CSV table of C-alpha atoms and ligand atoms in Angstrom, one decimal:
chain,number,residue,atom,x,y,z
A,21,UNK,CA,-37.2,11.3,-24.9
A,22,UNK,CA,-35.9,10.5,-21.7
A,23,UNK,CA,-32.6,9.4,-23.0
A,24,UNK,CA,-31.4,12.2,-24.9
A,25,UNK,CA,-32.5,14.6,-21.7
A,26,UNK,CA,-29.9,12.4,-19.6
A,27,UNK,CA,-27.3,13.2,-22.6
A,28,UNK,CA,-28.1,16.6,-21.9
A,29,UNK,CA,-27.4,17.4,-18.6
A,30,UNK,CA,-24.6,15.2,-18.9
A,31,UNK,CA,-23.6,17.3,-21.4
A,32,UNK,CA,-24.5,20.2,-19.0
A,33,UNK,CA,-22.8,19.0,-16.5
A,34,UNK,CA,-19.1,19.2,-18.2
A,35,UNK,CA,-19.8,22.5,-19.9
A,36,UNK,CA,-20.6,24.4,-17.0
A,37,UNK,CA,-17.6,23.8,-15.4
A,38,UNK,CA,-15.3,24.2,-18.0
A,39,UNK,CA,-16.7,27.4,-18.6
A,40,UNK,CA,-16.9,28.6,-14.7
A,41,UNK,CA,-13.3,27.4,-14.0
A,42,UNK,CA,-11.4,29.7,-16.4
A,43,UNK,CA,-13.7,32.5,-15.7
A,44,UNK,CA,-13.0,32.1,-12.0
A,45,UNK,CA,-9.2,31.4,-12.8
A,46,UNK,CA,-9.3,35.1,-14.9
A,47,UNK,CA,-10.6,36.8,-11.8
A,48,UNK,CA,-8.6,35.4,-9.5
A,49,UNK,CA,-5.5,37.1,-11.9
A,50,UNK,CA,-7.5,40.1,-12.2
A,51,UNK,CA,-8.0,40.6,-8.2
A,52,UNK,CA,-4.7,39.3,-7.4
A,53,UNK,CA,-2.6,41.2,-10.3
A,54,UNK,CA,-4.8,44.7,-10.1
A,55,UNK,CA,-6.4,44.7,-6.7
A,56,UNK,CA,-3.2,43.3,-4.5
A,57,UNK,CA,-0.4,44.4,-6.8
A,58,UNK,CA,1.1,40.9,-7.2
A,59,UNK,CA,3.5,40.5,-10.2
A,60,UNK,CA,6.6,38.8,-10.9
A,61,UNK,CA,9.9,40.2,-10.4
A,62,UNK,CA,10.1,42.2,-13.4
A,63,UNK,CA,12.9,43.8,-15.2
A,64,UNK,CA,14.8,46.9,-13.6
A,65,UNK,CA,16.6,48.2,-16.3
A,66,UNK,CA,18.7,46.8,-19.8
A,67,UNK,CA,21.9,46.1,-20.0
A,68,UNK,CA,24.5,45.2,-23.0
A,69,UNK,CA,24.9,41.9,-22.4
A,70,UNK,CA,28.1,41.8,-23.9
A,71,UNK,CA,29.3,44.5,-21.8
A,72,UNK,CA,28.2,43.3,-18.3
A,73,UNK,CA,32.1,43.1,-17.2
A,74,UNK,CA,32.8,46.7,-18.2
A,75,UNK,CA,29.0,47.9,-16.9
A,76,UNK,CA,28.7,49.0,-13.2
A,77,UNK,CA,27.8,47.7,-11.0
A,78,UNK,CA,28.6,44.1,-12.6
A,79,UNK,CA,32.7,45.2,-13.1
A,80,UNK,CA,32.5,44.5,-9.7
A,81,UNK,CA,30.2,41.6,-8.6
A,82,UNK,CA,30.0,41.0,-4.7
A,83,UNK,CA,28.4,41.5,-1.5
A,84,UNK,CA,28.2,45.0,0.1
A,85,UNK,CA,26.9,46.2,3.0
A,86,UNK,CA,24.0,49.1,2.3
A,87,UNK,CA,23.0,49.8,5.8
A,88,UNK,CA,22.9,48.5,9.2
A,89,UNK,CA,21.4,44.9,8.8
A,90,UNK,CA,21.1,45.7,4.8
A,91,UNK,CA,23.3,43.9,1.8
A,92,UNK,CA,23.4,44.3,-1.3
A,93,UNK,CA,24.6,41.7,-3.7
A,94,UNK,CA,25.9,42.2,-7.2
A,95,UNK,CA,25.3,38.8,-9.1
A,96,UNK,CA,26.3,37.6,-12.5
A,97,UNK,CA,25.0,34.3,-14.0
A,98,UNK,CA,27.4,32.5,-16.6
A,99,UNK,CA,27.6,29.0,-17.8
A,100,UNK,CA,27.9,27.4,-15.6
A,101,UNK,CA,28.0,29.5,-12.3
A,102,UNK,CA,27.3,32.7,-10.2
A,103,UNK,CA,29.8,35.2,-9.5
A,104,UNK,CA,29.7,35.5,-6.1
A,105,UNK,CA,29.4,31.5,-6.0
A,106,UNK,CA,29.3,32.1,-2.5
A,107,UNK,CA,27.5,35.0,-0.2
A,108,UNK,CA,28.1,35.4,3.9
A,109,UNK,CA,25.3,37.8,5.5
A,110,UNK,CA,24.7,37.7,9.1
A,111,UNK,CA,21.0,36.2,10.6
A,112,UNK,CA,18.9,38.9,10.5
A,113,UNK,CA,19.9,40.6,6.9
A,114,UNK,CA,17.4,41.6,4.7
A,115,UNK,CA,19.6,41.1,1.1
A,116,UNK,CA,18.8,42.8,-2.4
A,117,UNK,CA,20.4,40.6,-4.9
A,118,UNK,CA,21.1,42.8,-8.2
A,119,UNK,CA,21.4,40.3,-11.3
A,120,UNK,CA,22.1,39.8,-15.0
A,121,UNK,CA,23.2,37.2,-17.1
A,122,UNK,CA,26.5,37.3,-19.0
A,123,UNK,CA,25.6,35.2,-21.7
A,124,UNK,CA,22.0,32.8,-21.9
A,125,UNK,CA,19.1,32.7,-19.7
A,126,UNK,CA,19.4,31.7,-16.3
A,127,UNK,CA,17.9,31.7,-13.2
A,128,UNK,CA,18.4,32.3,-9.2
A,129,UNK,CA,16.3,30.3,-7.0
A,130,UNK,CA,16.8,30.5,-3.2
A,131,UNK,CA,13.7,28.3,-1.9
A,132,UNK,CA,13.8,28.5,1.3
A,133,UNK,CA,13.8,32.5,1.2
A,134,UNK,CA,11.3,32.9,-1.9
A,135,UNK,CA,13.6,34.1,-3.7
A,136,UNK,CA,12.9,33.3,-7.6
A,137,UNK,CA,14.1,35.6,-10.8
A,138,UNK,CA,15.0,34.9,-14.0
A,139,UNK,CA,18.5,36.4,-14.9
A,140,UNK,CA,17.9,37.2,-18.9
A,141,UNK,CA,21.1,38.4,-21.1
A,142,UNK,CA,20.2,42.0,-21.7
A,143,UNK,CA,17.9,42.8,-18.5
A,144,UNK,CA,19.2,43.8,-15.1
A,145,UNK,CA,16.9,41.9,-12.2
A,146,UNK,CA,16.5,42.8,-8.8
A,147,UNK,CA,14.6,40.6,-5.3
A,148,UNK,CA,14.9,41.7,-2.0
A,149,UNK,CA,14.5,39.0,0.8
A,150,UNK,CA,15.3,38.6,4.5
A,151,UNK,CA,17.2,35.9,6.2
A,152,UNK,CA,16.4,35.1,9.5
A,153,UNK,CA,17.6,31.9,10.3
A,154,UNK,CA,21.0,30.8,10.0
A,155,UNK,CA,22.2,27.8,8.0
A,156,UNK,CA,23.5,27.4,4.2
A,157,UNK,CA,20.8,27.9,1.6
A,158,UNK,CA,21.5,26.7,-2.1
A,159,UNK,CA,21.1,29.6,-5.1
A,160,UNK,CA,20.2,27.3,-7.5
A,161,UNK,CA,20.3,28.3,-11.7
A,162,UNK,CA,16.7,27.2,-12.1
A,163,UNK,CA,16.4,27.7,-15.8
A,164,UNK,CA,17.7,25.2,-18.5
A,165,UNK,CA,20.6,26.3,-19.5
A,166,UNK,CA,23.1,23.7,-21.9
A,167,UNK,CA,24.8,20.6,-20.3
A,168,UNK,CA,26.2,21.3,-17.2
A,169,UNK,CA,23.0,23.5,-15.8
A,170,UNK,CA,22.9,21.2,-13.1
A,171,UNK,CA,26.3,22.1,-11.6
A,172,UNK,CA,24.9,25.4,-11.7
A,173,UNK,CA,24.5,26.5,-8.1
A,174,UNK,CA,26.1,28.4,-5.3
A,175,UNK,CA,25.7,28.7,-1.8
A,176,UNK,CA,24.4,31.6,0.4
A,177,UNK,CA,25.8,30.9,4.4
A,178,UNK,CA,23.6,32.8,7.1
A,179,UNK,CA,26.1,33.0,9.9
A,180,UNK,CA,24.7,33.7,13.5
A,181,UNK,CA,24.5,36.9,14.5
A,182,UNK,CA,27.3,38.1,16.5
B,22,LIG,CU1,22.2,28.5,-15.5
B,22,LIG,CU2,20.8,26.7,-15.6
């Protein structure tokens, strides 16, 4: 008698918890998703993939200037780079980067600046984040993406502002 009631909270003891943890884990996504409005970077619009070079804005990829301390930059993902490879804003920007994939799935990660987005053949992305501090940061491809993914990166320079 006194054995099999040590079994059972045992037993107890491991069910609880793996019941309470994904209850609390579902409403910490509910609270967080429905009360705060956090999401993912989700899809802007669609895109022919196989028409991003005729499609504007991506005939033209680069950096523009939007507004005063504002960029804009138009970003394609290919194996195995970014068009621009390489992006000079001034400290103090606040940059939208606009981007779609040419031909697999890719990503954009800039750590440092939480940016993170997956570039997906057929969708057209979009992250907004502001660089304060000036230095090189790294836009890294982040998503496997054939044999040479890991040469897949680019550079985004913060130059001091004048
Ligand atoms: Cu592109 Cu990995």
């Amino acid at each position: 008698m006194r054995r099999s009631t040590t079994v059972y909270l045992w037993e107890l003891a491991w069910i609880l918890p793996s019941i309470a943890i994904p209850v609390g884990m579902l409403a910490a996504l509910t609270v967080t998703a429905f009360g705060a409005g956090i999401h993912l970077p989700s899809q802007e619009s669609r895109i022919v993939p196989t028409k991003v070079d005729q499609t504007p804005p991506f005939d033209a990829p680069g950096v523009r200037e939007v507004g005063p301390g504002r960029y804009e930059v138009v970003l394609t993902a290919q194996i195995w780079s970014f068009a621009p490879n390489e992006v000079r804003v001034p400290a103090g920007s606040t940059v939208t980067f606009v981007g779609t994939s040419k031909d697999v799935v890719h990503g954009l990660l800039i750590a440092p600046a939480k940016a993170n987005v997956m570039l997906l053949p057929g969708q057209v992305a979009r992250v907004t984040t502001r660089f304060d501090t000036p230095g090189e940061y790294p836009m890294l491809c982040h998503e496997y993406c054939g044999i040479a993914h890991h040469t897949m990166w680019g550079r985004l320079i913060v130059e001091p502002a004048s």
